[in-house]
Amino acid sequence: MNTSLITADNLSVQFPIGGGFLRKKQMLHAVDDVSLAIPKGSFFGLVGESGSGKTTLGRAMLRAAPISGGSIHYSDGKVNYNLVDLPKSELIEYRKRAQLIFQDPYAALSPRMTVRDIIAEPLEVMGITSSREETDERVRNIAAKCRLNLEHLRRFPHAFSGGQRQRISIARALVSNPRFVVADESVAALDVSIQADILNLLKSLQDDLQLTYLFISHDLSVVAHICDHVAVMYLGRLVETAPTRELFNAPRHPYTKALMSAIPSLDPDQRGNAQKLEGEIPSPTNPPPGCKFHTRCPHAIDICKQQEPKLDHLGVEHDVACHRWQELSGPA
Ligand code: SF4
C-alpha cells in the first residue's frame, strides 16, 4: 500500500457571500466533507465540471483557501504538518514544499520582470538562498530542467510563446524544490500540440525531482493519459475515486460515466453513444438535498432526493458514492 503525502479528512471549505443592508449572508459550500489521500509520488487527477470545487480543494491543500471543517495532513518523511493549525513560521516552510502551477501562462507572469527575476522571486521571498550567486545557480538549474535556454533568462515574458511561458511558470513553481505540486488546468490554455509537450515535461520532472502532483482538469482524455489515480468531484463532494485504469475500465458513478461518454471518440461507431449531461450544475449556495447529482441523474429515485450517499469501498482504492451503483453496474 502506498503511503500518502497529503490526507484530507472530512474537509469542508465555505465562503460567506453577499449580505448587506437587510440582506442575510449566504454560505457557498465549495468543498463539502471530502476525504481523500494522495499517495506519495503519484500523478493524482482531480476532475469535474466548472463549479465542482476542484480548484478550491487544491487551494485548501496548499493552505491558500480557508478551511471551515475537517483536517488536512502533510507528511513527506522529513516533516509532518497539520495544515489546519499551522503557525506562520511553519506555513512559510510548507510553502517551500507545496507549490502551484497556474492555468494561464499569459496572466501568471509579470510583464515587467525578466525571466530570471520571475523564477528567482520565490527564492528571495521565502529566504531560501543567501546570495545572488546561489540564487542564480538555482535559477539556471531549474531553467535547464524545464528546457529553457540560459539566453531566455535575460528576456521578458512577452517574447515567448504560450508553451514557453508555461515552462517559465513551471520553473518558478519548482525552484523552491517542492514535494507537492498542484497543477490547476495547467495545459487548458495551450494548443493541443503544446499540451503534449508540457505534459511530457511534467512527467519527466516528476521522476527527476520526486514530485507528487495534484492535476486538476476538466479534460478526462488528458487525465487518462497522464494520471495514475483519479478523483471525480461534483458540487463540492467526491463521488468516485480509483486508480486510473480501473476508473476508465469500470466507472461506477453515473456522473463519472456521463463525463467519460462526453470524451470525443476516434471510433465513428462510438460517437453516437455519448450520454449527454443534461442541465446545469446547481448553485453551491443552495445545493440540493440528498445526492447532489439527483437533479441531473437519469437514475434518480426517491431515496436519492432524501439521503446523501456515503462513499462505498468497492475494492483497493476504488470508492463510489451512489445508492444504486451495484444495480447500475449490471452483471459482472
Ligand atoms: Fe443518481 Fe441516485 Fe446514484 Fe445520485 S445516488 S448518482 S441520483 S442513482
PDB file of N, CA, C and O in Angstrom, residues 224-278:
ATOM      1  N   ALA A 224      -6.681  10.693 -18.388  1.00  0.00           N
ATOM      2  CA  ALA A 224      -6.481   9.262 -18.687  1.00  0.00           C
ATOM      3  C   ALA A 224      -5.063   9.016 -19.168  1.00  0.00           C
ATOM      4  O   ALA A 224      -4.460   7.987 -18.881  1.00  0.00           O
ATOM      5  N   HIS A 225      -4.496   9.988 -19.860  1.00  0.00           N
ATOM      6  CA  HIS A 225      -3.176   9.838 -20.453  1.00  0.00           C
ATOM      7  C   HIS A 225      -2.066   9.933 -19.398  1.00  0.00           C
ATOM      8  O   HIS A 225      -1.083   9.203 -19.463  1.00  0.00           O
ATOM      9  N   ILE A 226      -2.243  10.804 -18.419  1.00  0.00           N
ATOM     10  CA  ILE A 226      -1.084  11.138 -17.573  1.00  0.00           C
ATOM     11  C   ILE A 226      -1.217  10.703 -16.104  1.00  0.00           C
ATOM     12  O   ILE A 226      -0.215  10.494 -15.443  1.00  0.00           O
ATOM     13  N   CYS A 227      -2.447  10.564 -15.603  1.00  0.00           N
ATOM     14  CA  CYS A 227      -2.614  10.338 -14.156  1.00  0.00           C
ATOM     15  C   CYS A 227      -2.630   8.850 -13.807  1.00  0.00           C
ATOM     16  O   CYS A 227      -3.053   8.022 -14.608  1.00  0.00           O
ATOM     17  N   ASP A 228      -2.191   8.530 -12.578  1.00  0.00           N
ATOM     18  CA  ASP A 228      -2.285   7.135 -12.138  1.00  0.00           C
ATOM     19  C   ASP A 228      -3.463   6.908 -11.193  1.00  0.00           C
ATOM     20  O   ASP A 228      -3.882   5.774 -11.002  1.00  0.00           O
ATOM     21  N   HIS A 229      -3.976   7.976 -10.591  1.00  0.00           N
ATOM     22  CA  HIS A 229      -5.183   7.899  -9.768  1.00  0.00           C
ATOM     23  C   HIS A 229      -6.099   9.048 -10.195  1.00  0.00           C
ATOM     24  O   HIS A 229      -5.603  10.085 -10.628  1.00  0.00           O
ATOM     25  N   VAL A 230      -7.403   8.863 -10.014  1.00  0.00           N
ATOM     26  CA  VAL A 230      -8.341   9.940 -10.355  1.00  0.00           C
ATOM     27  C   VAL A 230      -9.417  10.041  -9.275  1.00  0.00           C
ATOM     28  O   VAL A 230      -9.910   9.023  -8.779  1.00  0.00           O
ATOM     29  N   ALA A 231      -9.761  11.280  -8.932  1.00  0.00           N
ATOM     30  CA  ALA A 231     -10.923  11.541  -8.071  1.00  0.00           C
ATOM     31  C   ALA A 231     -11.890  12.413  -8.867  1.00  0.00           C
ATOM     32  O   ALA A 231     -11.468  13.327  -9.574  1.00  0.00           O
ATOM     33  N   VAL A 232     -13.174  12.092  -8.766  1.00  0.00           N
ATOM     34  CA  VAL A 232     -14.207  12.840  -9.503  1.00  0.00           C
ATOM     35  C   VAL A 232     -15.015  13.648  -8.488  1.00  0.00           C
ATOM     36  O   VAL A 232     -15.503  13.098  -7.489  1.00  0.00           O
ATOM     37  N   MET A 233     -15.147  14.945  -8.741  1.00  0.00           N
ATOM     38  CA  MET A 233     -15.897  15.825  -7.829  1.00  0.00           C
ATOM     39  C   MET A 233     -17.154  16.346  -8.488  1.00  0.00           C
ATOM     40  O   MET A 233     -17.162  16.631  -9.693  1.00  0.00           O
ATOM     41  N   TYR A 234     -18.196  16.492  -7.670  1.00  0.00           N
ATOM     42  CA  TYR A 234     -19.426  17.121  -8.154  1.00  0.00           C
ATOM     43  C   TYR A 234     -19.995  17.980  -7.035  1.00  0.00           C
ATOM     44  O   TYR A 234     -20.264  17.483  -5.938  1.00  0.00           O
ATOM     45  N   LEU A 235     -20.150  19.244  -7.303  1.00  0.00           N
ATOM     46  CA  LEU A 235     -20.733  20.196  -6.359  1.00  0.00           C
ATOM     47  C   LEU A 235     -20.126  20.072  -4.950  1.00  0.00           C
ATOM     48  O   LEU A 235     -20.827  19.969  -3.951  1.00  0.00           O
ATOM     49  N   GLY A 236     -18.803  20.065  -4.918  1.00  0.00           N
ATOM     50  CA  GLY A 236     -18.099  20.074  -3.637  1.00  0.00           C
ATOM     51  C   GLY A 236     -17.895  18.723  -3.006  1.00  0.00           C
ATOM     52  O   GLY A 236     -17.197  18.619  -2.001  1.00  0.00           O
ATOM     53  N   ARG A 237     -18.520  17.672  -3.563  1.00  0.00           N
ATOM     54  CA  ARG A 237     -18.397  16.328  -2.971  1.00  0.00           C
ATOM     55  C   ARG A 237     -17.565  15.437  -3.876  1.00  0.00           C
ATOM     56  O   ARG A 237     -17.600  15.577  -5.100  1.00  0.00           O
ATOM     57  N   LEU A 238     -16.883  14.494  -3.248  1.00  0.00           N
ATOM     58  CA  LEU A 238     -16.200  13.455  -4.018  1.00  0.00           C
ATOM     59  C   LEU A 238     -17.217  12.378  -4.352  1.00  0.00           C
ATOM     60  O   LEU A 238     -17.898  11.871  -3.445  1.00  0.00           O
ATOM     61  N   VAL A 239     -17.351  12.016  -5.624  1.00  0.00           N
ATOM     62  CA  VAL A 239     -18.342  10.986  -5.964  1.00  0.00           C
ATOM     63  C   VAL A 239     -17.692   9.664  -6.344  1.00  0.00           C
ATOM     64  O   VAL A 239     -18.327   8.615  -6.243  1.00  0.00           O
ATOM     65  N   GLU A 240     -16.435   9.701  -6.790  1.00  0.00           N
ATOM     66  CA  GLU A 240     -15.752   8.442  -7.111  1.00  0.00           C
ATOM     67  C   GLU A 240     -14.250   8.672  -7.128  1.00  0.00           C
ATOM     68  O   GLU A 240     -13.787   9.710  -7.608  1.00  0.00           O
ATOM     69  N   THR A 241     -13.491   7.697  -6.602  1.00  0.00           N
ATOM     70  CA  THR A 241     -12.022   7.724  -6.734  1.00  0.00           C
ATOM     71  C   THR A 241     -11.562   6.314  -7.066  1.00  0.00           C
ATOM     72  O   THR A 241     -12.137   5.342  -6.575  1.00  0.00           O
ATOM     73  N   ALA A 242     -10.511   6.219  -7.871  1.00  0.00           N
ATOM     74  CA  ALA A 242      -9.983   4.896  -8.248  1.00  0.00           C
ATOM     75  C   ALA A 242      -8.657   5.074  -8.964  1.00  0.00           C
ATOM     76  O   ALA A 242      -8.367   6.164  -9.479  1.00  0.00           O
ATOM     77  N   PRO A 243      -7.854   4.005  -9.043  1.00  0.00           N
ATOM     78  CA  PRO A 243      -6.710   4.041  -9.961  1.00  0.00           C
ATOM     79  C   PRO A 243      -7.240   4.300 -11.372  1.00  0.00           C
ATOM     80  O   PRO A 243      -8.339   3.833 -11.728  1.00  0.00           O
ATOM     81  N   THR A 244      -6.474   5.021 -12.182  1.00  0.00           N
ATOM     82  CA  THR A 244      -6.984   5.498 -13.480  1.00  0.00           C
ATOM     83  C   THR A 244      -7.509   4.372 -14.360  1.00  0.00           C
ATOM     84  O   THR A 244      -8.607   4.457 -14.911  1.00  0.00           O
ATOM     85  N   ARG A 245      -6.725   3.309 -14.489  1.00  0.00           N
ATOM     86  CA  ARG A 245      -7.134   2.230 -15.395  1.00  0.00           C
ATOM     87  C   ARG A 245      -8.472   1.638 -14.954  1.00  0.00           C
ATOM     88  O   ARG A 245      -9.361   1.406 -15.763  1.00  0.00           O
ATOM     89  N   GLU A 246      -8.612   1.441 -13.648  1.00  0.00           N
ATOM     90  CA  GLU A 246      -9.858   0.849 -13.143  1.00  0.00           C
ATOM     91  C   GLU A 246     -11.044   1.797 -13.364  1.00  0.00           C
ATOM     92  O   GLU A 246     -12.123   1.380 -13.778  1.00  0.00           O
ATOM     93  N   LEU A 247     -10.796   3.080 -13.124  1.00  0.00           N
ATOM     94  CA  LEU A 247     -11.894   4.044 -13.295  1.00  0.00           C
ATOM     95  C   LEU A 247     -12.363   4.088 -14.749  1.00  0.00           C
ATOM     96  O   LEU A 247     -13.559   4.114 -15.030  1.00  0.00           O
ATOM     97  N   PHE A 248     -11.405   4.076 -15.665  1.00  0.00           N
ATOM     98  CA  PHE A 248     -11.795   4.185 -17.080  1.00  0.00           C
ATOM     99  C   PHE A 248     -12.342   2.863 -17.625  1.00  0.00           C
ATOM    100  O   PHE A 248     -13.170   2.867 -18.520  1.00  0.00           O
ATOM    101  N   ASN A 249     -11.904   1.735 -17.047  1.00  0.00           N
ATOM    102  CA  ASN A 249     -12.447   0.441 -17.486  1.00  0.00           C
ATOM    103  C   ASN A 249     -13.828   0.175 -16.887  1.00  0.00           C
ATOM    104  O   ASN A 249     -14.676  -0.429 -17.540  1.00  0.00           O
ATOM    105  N   ALA A 250     -14.011   0.588 -15.638  1.00  0.00           N
ATOM    106  CA  ALA A 250     -15.272   0.248 -14.974  1.00  0.00           C
ATOM    107  C   ALA A 250     -15.754   1.403 -14.102  1.00  0.00           C
ATOM    108  O   ALA A 250     -15.737   1.314 -12.872  1.00  0.00           O
ATOM    109  N   PRO A 251     -16.168   2.530 -14.723  1.00  0.00           N
ATOM    110  CA  PRO A 251     -16.696   3.629 -13.910  1.00  0.00           C
ATOM    111  C   PRO A 251     -18.010   3.196 -13.269  1.00  0.00           C
ATOM    112  O   PRO A 251     -18.786   2.470 -13.893  1.00  0.00           O
ATOM    113  N   ARG A 252     -18.256   3.616 -12.026  1.00  0.00           N
ATOM    114  CA  ARG A 252     -19.452   3.162 -11.313  1.00  0.00           C
ATOM    115  C   ARG A 252     -20.477   4.276 -11.100  1.00  0.00           C
ATOM    116  O   ARG A 252     -21.659   4.013 -11.017  1.00  0.00           O
ATOM    117  N   HIS A 253     -20.015   5.493 -10.942  1.00  0.00           N
ATOM    118  CA  HIS A 253     -20.951   6.574 -10.633  1.00  0.00           C
ATOM    119  C   HIS A 253     -21.556   7.133 -11.926  1.00  0.00           C
ATOM    120  O   HIS A 253     -20.839   7.338 -12.918  1.00  0.00           O
ATOM    121  N   PRO A 254     -22.881   7.384 -11.935  1.00  0.00           N
ATOM    122  CA  PRO A 254     -23.498   7.929 -13.157  1.00  0.00           C
ATOM    123  C   PRO A 254     -22.844   9.224 -13.646  1.00  0.00           C
ATOM    124  O   PRO A 254     -22.770   9.456 -14.858  1.00  0.00           O
ATOM    125  N   TYR A 255     -22.345  10.054 -12.732  1.00  0.00           N
ATOM    126  CA  TYR A 255     -21.691  11.293 -13.160  1.00  0.00           C
ATOM    127  C   TYR A 255     -20.368  10.983 -13.862  1.00  0.00           C
ATOM    128  O   TYR A 255     -20.063  11.562 -14.904  1.00  0.00           O
ATOM    129  N   THR A 256     -19.586  10.058 -13.302  1.00  0.00           N
ATOM    130  CA  THR A 256     -18.327   9.665 -13.949  1.00  0.00           C
ATOM    131  C   THR A 256     -18.618   9.114 -15.340  1.00  0.00           C
ATOM    132  O   THR A 256     -17.932   9.441 -16.315  1.00  0.00           O
ATOM    133  N   LYS A 257     -19.647   8.275 -15.435  1.00  0.00           N
ATOM    134  CA  LYS A 257     -19.984   7.686 -16.741  1.00  0.00           C
ATOM    135  C   LYS A 257     -20.374   8.772 -17.740  1.00  0.00           C
ATOM    136  O   LYS A 257     -19.985   8.717 -18.910  1.00  0.00           O
ATOM    137  N   ALA A 258     -21.119   9.757 -17.273  1.00  0.00           N
ATOM    138  CA  ALA A 258     -21.532  10.840 -18.177  1.00  0.00           C
ATOM    139  C   ALA A 258     -20.328  11.655 -18.635  1.00  0.00           C
ATOM    140  O   ALA A 258     -20.210  12.007 -19.819  1.00  0.00           O
ATOM    141  N   LEU A 259     -19.392  11.951 -17.719  1.00  0.00           N
ATOM    142  CA  LEU A 259     -18.179  12.690 -18.117  1.00  0.00           C
ATOM    143  C   LEU A 259     -17.381  11.897 -19.139  1.00  0.00           C
ATOM    144  O   LEU A 259     -16.881  12.437 -20.124  1.00  0.00           O
ATOM    145  N   MET A 260     -17.285  10.593 -18.909  1.00  0.00           N
ATOM    146  CA  MET A 260     -16.489   9.760 -19.828  1.00  0.00           C
ATOM    147  C   MET A 260     -17.144   9.644 -21.190  1.00  0.00           C
ATOM    148  O   MET A 260     -16.455   9.608 -22.211  1.00  0.00           O
ATOM    149  N   SER A 261     -18.446   9.561 -21.204  1.00  0.00           N
ATOM    150  CA  SER A 261     -19.100   9.386 -22.503  1.00  0.00           C
ATOM    151  C   SER A 261     -19.024  10.670 -23.330  1.00  0.00           C
ATOM    152  O   SER A 261     -19.269  10.653 -24.528  1.00  0.00           O
ATOM    153  N   ALA A 262     -18.669  11.775 -22.672  1.00  0.00           N
ATOM    154  CA  ALA A 262     -18.531  13.038 -23.411  1.00  0.00           C
ATOM    155  C   ALA A 262     -17.147  13.194 -24.034  1.00  0.00           C
ATOM    156  O   ALA A 262     -16.900  14.151 -24.766  1.00  0.00           O
ATOM    157  N   ILE A 263     -16.206  12.244 -23.737  1.00  0.00           N
ATOM    158  CA  ILE A 263     -14.880  12.335 -24.357  1.00  0.00           C
ATOM    159  C   ILE A 263     -15.038  12.043 -25.848  1.00  0.00           C
ATOM    160  O   ILE A 263     -15.617  11.016 -26.209  1.00  0.00           O
ATOM    161  N   PRO A 264     -14.555  12.930 -26.729  1.00  0.00           N
ATOM    162  CA  PRO A 264     -14.692  12.670 -28.165  1.00  0.00           C
ATOM    163  C   PRO A 264     -14.013  11.352 -28.532  1.00  0.00           C
ATOM    164  O   PRO A 264     -12.890  11.093 -28.108  1.00  0.00           O
ATOM    165  N   SER A 265     -14.721  10.510 -29.273  1.00  0.00           N
ATOM    166  CA  SER A 265     -14.169   9.219 -29.639  1.00  0.00           C
ATOM    167  C   SER A 265     -13.645   9.249 -31.070  1.00  0.00           C
ATOM    168  O   SER A 265     -14.227   9.875 -31.947  1.00  0.00           O
ATOM    169  N   LEU A 266     -12.518   8.539 -31.288  1.00  0.00           N
ATOM    170  CA  LEU A 266     -11.994   8.421 -32.649  1.00  0.00           C
ATOM    171  C   LEU A 266     -12.772   7.352 -33.422  1.00  0.00           C
ATOM    172  O   LEU A 266     -12.728   7.301 -34.636  1.00  0.00           O
ATOM    173  N   ASP A 267     -13.487   6.499 -32.681  1.00  0.00           N
ATOM    174  CA  ASP A 267     -14.240   5.412 -33.307  1.00  0.00           C
ATOM    175  C   ASP A 267     -15.607   5.938 -33.748  1.00  0.00           C
ATOM    176  O   ASP A 267     -16.429   6.305 -32.914  1.00  0.00           O
ATOM    177  N   PRO A 268     -15.882   5.983 -35.073  1.00  0.00           N
ATOM    178  CA  PRO A 268     -17.161   6.553 -35.524  1.00  0.00           C
ATOM    179  C   PRO A 268     -18.361   5.802 -34.966  1.00  0.00           C
ATOM    180  O   PRO A 268     -19.427   6.383 -34.757  1.00  0.00           O
ATOM    181  N   ASP A 269     -18.217   4.482 -34.659  1.00  0.00           N
ATOM    182  CA  ASP A 269     -19.332   3.706 -34.103  1.00  0.00           C
ATOM    183  C   ASP A 269     -19.680   4.143 -32.686  1.00  0.00           C
ATOM    184  O   ASP A 269     -20.780   3.929 -32.203  1.00  0.00           O
ATOM    185  N   GLN A 270     -18.705   4.704 -31.991  1.00  0.00           N
ATOM    186  CA  GLN A 270     -18.928   5.098 -30.596  1.00  0.00           C
ATOM    187  C   GLN A 270     -19.475   6.521 -30.466  1.00  0.00           C
ATOM    188  O   GLN A 270     -19.981   6.887 -29.407  1.00  0.00           O
ATOM    189  N   ARG A 271     -19.353   7.307 -31.567  1.00  0.00           N
ATOM    190  CA  ARG A 271     -19.666   8.735 -31.421  1.00  0.00           C
ATOM    191  C   ARG A 271     -21.112   9.000 -31.055  1.00  0.00           C
ATOM    192  O   ARG A 271     -21.414   9.929 -30.347  1.00  0.00           O
ATOM    193  N   GLY A 272     -22.026   8.123 -31.505  1.00  0.00           N
ATOM    194  CA  GLY A 272     -23.437   8.360 -31.210  1.00  0.00           C
ATOM    195  C   GLY A 272     -23.852   7.918 -29.826  1.00  0.00           C
ATOM    196  O   GLY A 272     -24.975   8.155 -29.403  1.00  0.00           O
ATOM    197  N   ASN A 273     -22.915   7.234 -29.077  1.00  0.00           N
ATOM    198  CA  ASN A 273     -23.315   6.654 -27.789  1.00  0.00           C
ATOM    199  C   ASN A 273     -23.148   7.604 -26.612  1.00  0.00           C
ATOM    200  O   ASN A 273     -23.389   7.220 -25.473  1.00  0.00           O
ATOM    201  N   ALA A 274     -22.675   8.817 -26.841  1.00  0.00           N
ATOM    202  CA  ALA A 274     -22.418   9.734 -25.732  1.00  0.00           C
ATOM    203  C   ALA A 274     -23.713  10.048 -24.973  1.00  0.00           C
ATOM    204  O   ALA A 274     -24.727  10.347 -25.566  1.00  0.00           O
ATOM    205  N   GLN A 275     -23.655   9.901 -23.608  1.00  0.00           N
ATOM    206  CA  GLN A 275     -24.820  10.271 -22.790  1.00  0.00           C
ATOM    207  C   GLN A 275     -24.664  11.735 -22.447  1.00  0.00           C
ATOM    208  O   GLN A 275     -23.774  12.083 -21.689  1.00  0.00           O
ATOM    209  N   LYS A 276     -25.488  12.561 -23.021  1.00  0.00           N
ATOM    210  CA  LYS A 276     -25.340  13.989 -22.789  1.00  0.00           C
ATOM    211  C   LYS A 276     -25.715  14.310 -21.343  1.00  0.00           C
ATOM    212  O   LYS A 276     -26.706  13.787 -20.827  1.00  0.00           O
ATOM    213  N   LEU A 277     -24.882  15.114 -20.701  1.00  0.00           N
ATOM    214  CA  LEU A 277     -25.170  15.542 -19.338  1.00  0.00           C
ATOM    215  C   LEU A 277     -26.165  16.687 -19.421  1.00  0.00           C
ATOM    216  O   LEU A 277     -25.839  17.759 -19.913  1.00  0.00           O
ATOM    217  N   GLU A 278     -27.389  16.443 -18.966  1.00  0.00           N
ATOM    218  CA  GLU A 278     -28.435  17.456 -19.108  1.00  0.00           C
ATOM    219  C   GLU A 278     -28.347  18.468 -17.970  1.00  0.00           C
ATOM    220  O   GLU A 278     -27.960  18.134 -16.858  1.00  0.00           O
TER     221      GLU A 278
END
